[in-house]
Structure formats: structure tokens, C-alpha cells
CSV table of C-alpha atoms in Angstrom, one decimal:
chain,number,residue,atom,x,y,z
E,1,MET,CA,0.0,0.2,0.0
E,2,MET,CA,2.7,2.2,0.8
E,3,ASP,CA,4.7,1.9,-2.3
E,4,LEU,CA,1.3,2.4,-4.4
E,5,LEU,CA,1.1,5.6,-2.3
E,6,HIS,CA,4.7,6.5,-3.0
E,7,TRP,CA,4.3,5.8,-6.6
E,8,PHE,CA,1.0,8.1,-6.9
E,9,VAL,CA,2.8,11.0,-5.1
E,10,ASP,CA,5.8,10.4,-7.4
E,11,VAL,CA,3.7,10.7,-10.5
E,12,VAL,CA,1.9,13.7,-9.2
E,13,LEU,CA,5.0,15.9,-8.2
E,14,HIS,CA,6.8,14.7,-11.4
E,15,LEU,CA,4.2,14.6,-14.3
E,16,ASP,CA,6.0,16.7,-16.6
E,17,LYS,CA,9.2,14.2,-16.3
E,18,HIS,CA,7.0,11.1,-16.8
E,19,LEU,CA,5.4,12.5,-19.7
E,20,VAL,CA,8.9,13.1,-21.1
E,21,GLU,CA,9.9,9.7,-20.7
E,22,LEU,CA,6.4,8.3,-22.2
E,23,LEU,CA,7.1,10.2,-25.1
E,24,ARG,CA,10.7,9.1,-25.6
E,25,ASP,CA,10.0,5.5,-25.2
E,26,TYR,CA,6.7,5.5,-26.9
E,27,HIS,CA,6.8,8.1,-29.5
E,28,PHE,CA,3.5,8.6,-31.4
E,29,TRP,CA,1.9,5.8,-29.1
E,30,VAL,CA,1.8,8.4,-26.3
E,31,TYR,CA,-1.7,9.6,-27.9
E,32,PRO,CA,-3.1,6.4,-27.2
E,33,ILE,CA,-1.6,6.1,-23.6
E,34,LEU,CA,-3.1,9.6,-22.9
E,35,PHE,CA,-6.3,8.9,-24.6
E,36,ALA,CA,-6.7,5.9,-22.3
E,37,ILE,CA,-5.7,7.9,-19.1
E,38,VAL,CA,-8.4,10.6,-19.9
E,39,PHE,CA,-11.1,8.1,-21.1
E,40,ALA,CA,-10.5,6.3,-17.8
E,41,GLU,CA,-10.6,9.3,-15.7
E,42,THR,CA,-14.2,10.1,-17.1
E,43,GLY,CA,-15.3,7.2,-18.1
E,44,PHE,CA,-15.5,5.0,-15.0
E,45,VAL,CA,-16.7,5.9,-11.6
E,46,VAL,CA,-14.3,3.8,-9.5
E,47,THR,CA,-11.2,5.9,-11.0
E,48,PRO,CA,-11.6,9.6,-10.0
E,49,PHE,CA,-7.9,9.5,-8.6
E,50,LEU,CA,-6.2,9.5,-12.2
E,51,PRO,CA,-4.4,12.6,-13.1
E,52,GLY,CA,-7.3,14.9,-14.9
E,53,ASP,CA,-6.6,18.6,-15.1
E,54,SER,CA,-3.0,18.4,-14.3
E,55,LEU,CA,-2.2,16.0,-16.8
E,56,LEU,CA,-4.0,18.0,-19.8
E,57,PHE,CA,-1.8,20.8,-18.5
E,58,ALA,CA,1.6,19.1,-18.5
E,59,ALA,CA,0.5,17.5,-22.1
E,60,GLY,CA,0.4,20.7,-23.5
E,61,ALA,CA,3.2,22.1,-21.9
E,62,LEU,CA,5.3,19.3,-23.3
E,63,ALA,CA,3.7,19.7,-26.8
E,64,ALA,CA,5.2,23.4,-26.9
E,65,VAL,CA,8.6,22.1,-26.3
E,66,ASP,CA,8.8,18.8,-28.2
E,67,THR,CA,11.4,19.5,-30.8
E,68,SER,CA,10.4,16.2,-32.6
E,69,ASN,CA,6.9,17.6,-33.5
E,70,THR,CA,5.5,14.2,-32.4
E,71,LEU,CA,3.5,15.8,-29.9
E,72,THR,CA,1.4,18.8,-31.1
E,73,ALA,CA,-1.1,20.9,-29.5
E,74,PRO,CA,-3.8,20.8,-32.1
E,75,LEU,CA,-3.6,17.1,-32.7
E,76,LEU,CA,-3.4,16.6,-28.7
E,77,SER,CA,-6.5,18.7,-28.1
E,78,LEU,CA,-8.4,16.8,-30.8
E,79,VAL,CA,-7.5,13.2,-29.2
E,80,LEU,CA,-8.2,14.5,-25.6
E,81,VAL,CA,-11.2,15.9,-26.3
E,82,ALA,CA,-12.6,13.0,-28.0
E,83,ALA,CA,-11.4,10.6,-25.1
E,84,ALA,CA,-13.3,13.0,-22.9
E,85,VAL,CA,-16.4,12.7,-24.4
E,86,ALA,CA,-16.4,9.1,-25.1
E,87,GLY,CA,-15.5,8.6,-21.5
E,88,ASN,CA,-18.8,10.9,-20.4
E,89,THR,CA,-20.6,9.1,-22.8
E,90,THR,CA,-19.7,5.5,-21.5
E,91,ASN,CA,-19.9,6.5,-18.0
E,92,TYR,CA,-23.8,7.9,-18.7
E,93,HIS,CA,-24.5,4.3,-20.2
E,94,ILE,CA,-23.0,2.8,-17.0
E,95,GLY,CA,-25.3,4.8,-15.2
E,96,ARG,CA,-28.2,4.0,-16.9
E,97,TRP,CA,-27.6,0.2,-16.9
E,98,ILE,CA,-27.1,0.3,-13.2
E,99,GLY,CA,-29.9,2.8,-12.5
E,100,PRO,CA,-31.1,3.9,-9.0
E,101,PRO,CA,-29.6,0.7,-7.1
E,102,ALA,CA,-26.4,2.6,-7.4
E,103,PHE,CA,-27.4,4.4,-4.2
E,104,SER,CA,-28.3,1.6,-2.2
E,105,GLY,CA,-24.7,1.2,-0.9
E,106,ARG,CA,-24.6,-2.4,-1.6
E,107,HIS,CA,-21.8,-1.9,-4.5
E,108,ARG,CA,-18.7,-1.6,-2.3
E,109,TRP,CA,-16.9,-0.3,-5.4
E,110,LEU,CA,-19.1,2.9,-5.6
E,111,LYS,CA,-18.3,5.6,-3.4
E,112,VAL,CA,-22.0,6.4,-2.3
E,113,ASP,CA,-20.9,9.7,-0.5
E,114,TYR,CA,-19.5,10.8,-3.7
E,115,LEU,CA,-22.7,9.8,-5.8
E,116,LYS,CA,-24.7,11.7,-3.3
E,117,ARG,CA,-22.6,14.9,-3.3
E,118,THR,CA,-23.2,14.8,-7.0
E,119,GLU,CA,-26.5,14.3,-6.8
E,120,SER,CA,-26.7,17.8,-4.8
E,121,PHE,CA,-24.6,19.2,-7.4
E,122,PHE,CA,-27.2,18.4,-9.9
E,123,GLY,CA,-29.5,19.7,-7.5
E,124,LYS,CA,-28.1,23.2,-7.5
E,125,HIS,CA,-26.9,23.6,-11.1
E,126,GLY,CA,-29.2,21.5,-13.1
E,127,SER,CA,-27.9,20.1,-16.6
E,128,MET,CA,-25.1,22.8,-16.7
E,129,THR,CA,-23.6,20.5,-13.9
E,130,ILE,CA,-22.2,18.2,-16.9
E,131,VAL,CA,-20.3,21.4,-18.0
E,132,LEU,CA,-19.1,22.6,-14.9
E,133,SER,CA,-17.9,19.3,-13.3
E,134,ARG,CA,-15.5,19.0,-15.9
E,135,PHE,CA,-13.4,21.5,-13.8
E,136,VAL,CA,-14.2,19.9,-10.6
E,137,PRO,CA,-12.3,16.5,-9.6
E,138,ILE,CA,-14.4,13.6,-8.2
E,139,ILE,CA,-17.6,15.4,-9.4
E,140,ARG,CA,-16.1,15.2,-12.8
E,141,THR,CA,-16.1,11.6,-12.7
E,142,CYS,CA,-19.3,11.0,-10.9
E,143,ALA,CA,-21.4,13.6,-12.8
E,144,PRO,CA,-22.3,11.5,-16.2
E,145,PHE,CA,-22.8,8.5,-14.0
E,146,VAL,CA,-25.4,10.3,-11.9
E,147,ALA,CA,-26.9,11.7,-15.3
E,148,GLY,CA,-27.2,7.9,-16.5
E,149,VAL,CA,-28.9,7.0,-13.3
E,150,ALA,CA,-31.4,9.9,-13.5
E,151,ARG,CA,-32.3,9.2,-17.0
E,152,MET,CA,-31.2,12.6,-18.4
E,153,PRO,CA,-32.6,12.9,-22.0
E,154,TYR,CA,-29.6,11.6,-24.3
E,155,ALA,CA,-29.6,14.3,-26.5
E,156,ARG,CA,-29.5,16.8,-24.0
E,157,TYR,CA,-26.9,15.2,-22.1
E,158,GLN,CA,-24.8,14.7,-25.2
E,159,ALA,CA,-24.9,18.5,-25.9
E,160,TYR,CA,-23.4,19.5,-22.6
E,161,ASN,CA,-21.2,16.8,-22.6
E,162,ILE,CA,-19.4,17.8,-26.0
E,163,VAL,CA,-19.6,21.7,-24.9
E,164,GLY,CA,-17.7,20.5,-21.5
E,165,GLY,CA,-15.2,18.4,-22.8
E,166,LEU,CA,-14.1,21.0,-25.3
E,167,ALA,CA,-13.8,23.6,-22.8
E,168,TRP,CA,-12.3,21.6,-20.2
E,169,VAL,CA,-9.5,20.0,-22.7
E,170,LEU,CA,-8.7,23.2,-24.8
E,171,ALA,CA,-8.4,25.3,-21.6
E,172,PHE,CA,-6.0,23.3,-19.7
E,173,VAL,CA,-3.9,21.9,-23.0
E,174,TRP,CA,-3.6,25.3,-24.4
E,175,ALA,CA,-2.8,26.8,-20.7
E,176,GLY,CA,-0.1,24.5,-20.7
E,177,PHE,CA,1.0,25.3,-24.2
E,178,PHE,CA,1.3,29.0,-23.5
E,179,PHE,CA,2.6,28.8,-19.9
E,180,GLY,CA,4.0,25.6,-19.0
E,181,HIS,CA,7.4,26.4,-20.6
E,182,ILE,CA,7.9,29.4,-18.6
E,183,ALA,CA,11.3,29.1,-16.4
E,184,PHE,CA,9.3,29.5,-13.0
E,185,ILE,CA,6.5,26.9,-13.9
E,186,LYS,CA,9.1,24.7,-15.7
E,187,ASP,CA,11.2,24.7,-12.6
E,188,ASN,CA,8.6,24.2,-10.1
E,189,PHE,CA,6.3,22.1,-11.8
E,190,GLY,CA,5.4,19.4,-9.2
E,191,LEU,CA,4.3,22.7,-6.9
E,192,VAL,CA,2.1,23.9,-10.1
E,193,THR,CA,0.9,20.3,-10.5
E,194,ILE,CA,-0.2,20.3,-6.7
E,195,GLY,CA,-1.6,24.0,-7.1
E,196,ILE,CA,-3.9,23.1,-10.0
E,197,VAL,CA,-5.2,20.2,-7.9
E,198,VAL,CA,-5.6,22.4,-4.7
E,199,VAL,CA,-7.7,25.3,-6.9
E,200,SER,CA,-9.8,22.4,-8.4
E,201,LEU,CA,-10.7,20.9,-5.4
E,202,ILE,CA,-11.8,24.4,-3.7
E,203,PRO,CA,-15.5,23.9,-5.0
E,204,VAL,CA,-15.7,20.3,-3.3
E,205,ALA,CA,-14.2,21.6,-0.1
E,206,TRP,CA,-16.6,24.6,0.0
E,207,VAL,CA,-19.8,22.2,-0.5
E,208,ALA,CA,-18.3,19.9,2.1
E,209,LEU,CA,-18.0,22.9,4.8
E,210,ARG,CA,-21.1,24.4,4.2
E,211,LYS,CA,-22.7,21.2,4.5
């Protein structure tokens, strides 16, 4: 368990270096690898721990300095938008398939507290939750699942899903592309990564404290 925790902390603190290693070792295959990570983070309600915002930012920063031109920001954006939209769509269908029993507490692999919190988020923001949740860890992973459980009309869900996926991916990838190679950010990438995670979690912490 401690080894797993140490590995996770190392990935978070040195995400930029690990992406460089992936690009060096796998070249163009880095695209399907990043697709798989983003798809899993958004597509399965049991994987909210995977990197999301920080991964997009780091990938965008790497695209800005990749002299081999293997990783380019436009293609990266296209691949990751597709991953984000496909992931949420899969999560929605899983929610529709499982249905209301997901909130019964019988499924150990479902964090019922996360689902309830996301349900409250829906109560406050309505359908816009699908867009807003993209920028909130945990809620981002649970929102499409809860939308599926609640049988949100598919056409309406998919419209918000596409808008949210575009906004989330483009915002972080291009922020990384334009700012990730600045000397201060590059030299303190681990702290910047933690900062992105902390800022993203502020809405969750605020709701928890109010509750």
C-alpha cells in the first residue's frame, strides 16, 4: 500500500518528467496512452484518482517544447477531447444500466458519498453540471454516471457533454502550451501540479464545509 502511495505521489510531483519518458519511449503511441488515461478518468466512476487537469496542462506544456514535433497541441487537443467525450458517454450508459440501485450502498466499488454529493451538485446547477463538473475532480467522474442513473435525456446530455469536454480540454492543454514552458513554472512543476489540484478541489471543499 505504501509503495502504491509513493508511486502516486511521485507521478503527481513529477508528471512532466514522466510524460517526457513516455514520449521518449513510445513516440506516437503517447497519444493512445493519454487517450486511455483521460477516458478512464472520465469514463469509470471508480477511477477519480487518475490525473485530469494536471495531465492536460502537462501534456500541453510538453507539446510546446517537443522538438521532434511528435506531440502537437492541435492533435493533442483533438485526441483528448475525443477521450473526454467518449469517457463521459460511457459513464452515462453505465449509470443508465445500473440505475437507482447505485445509491443503495450495496456496491462496495461505488463511493455512495461521492454520488450523493454529485446528486446535490445537480440539484443546484441542473444540466449545466455536466459542463461545470469538468473542472471539479471527483464530481467530474461522478456527474455523467449520476446523469445516467437519473435518465437525463440523451440528446440534452450529449450537447452539454460535448461543450464541457471541449471547454475543459482546450482550457488546460492550451494553458500548458502557452505557460508551461515559462522558467518559473518549469522549475516548480511539481508545486504547480499540486496547485492545480488544490484549486480544482476548492468547490468540493466549500460544499463539504457548508454541509
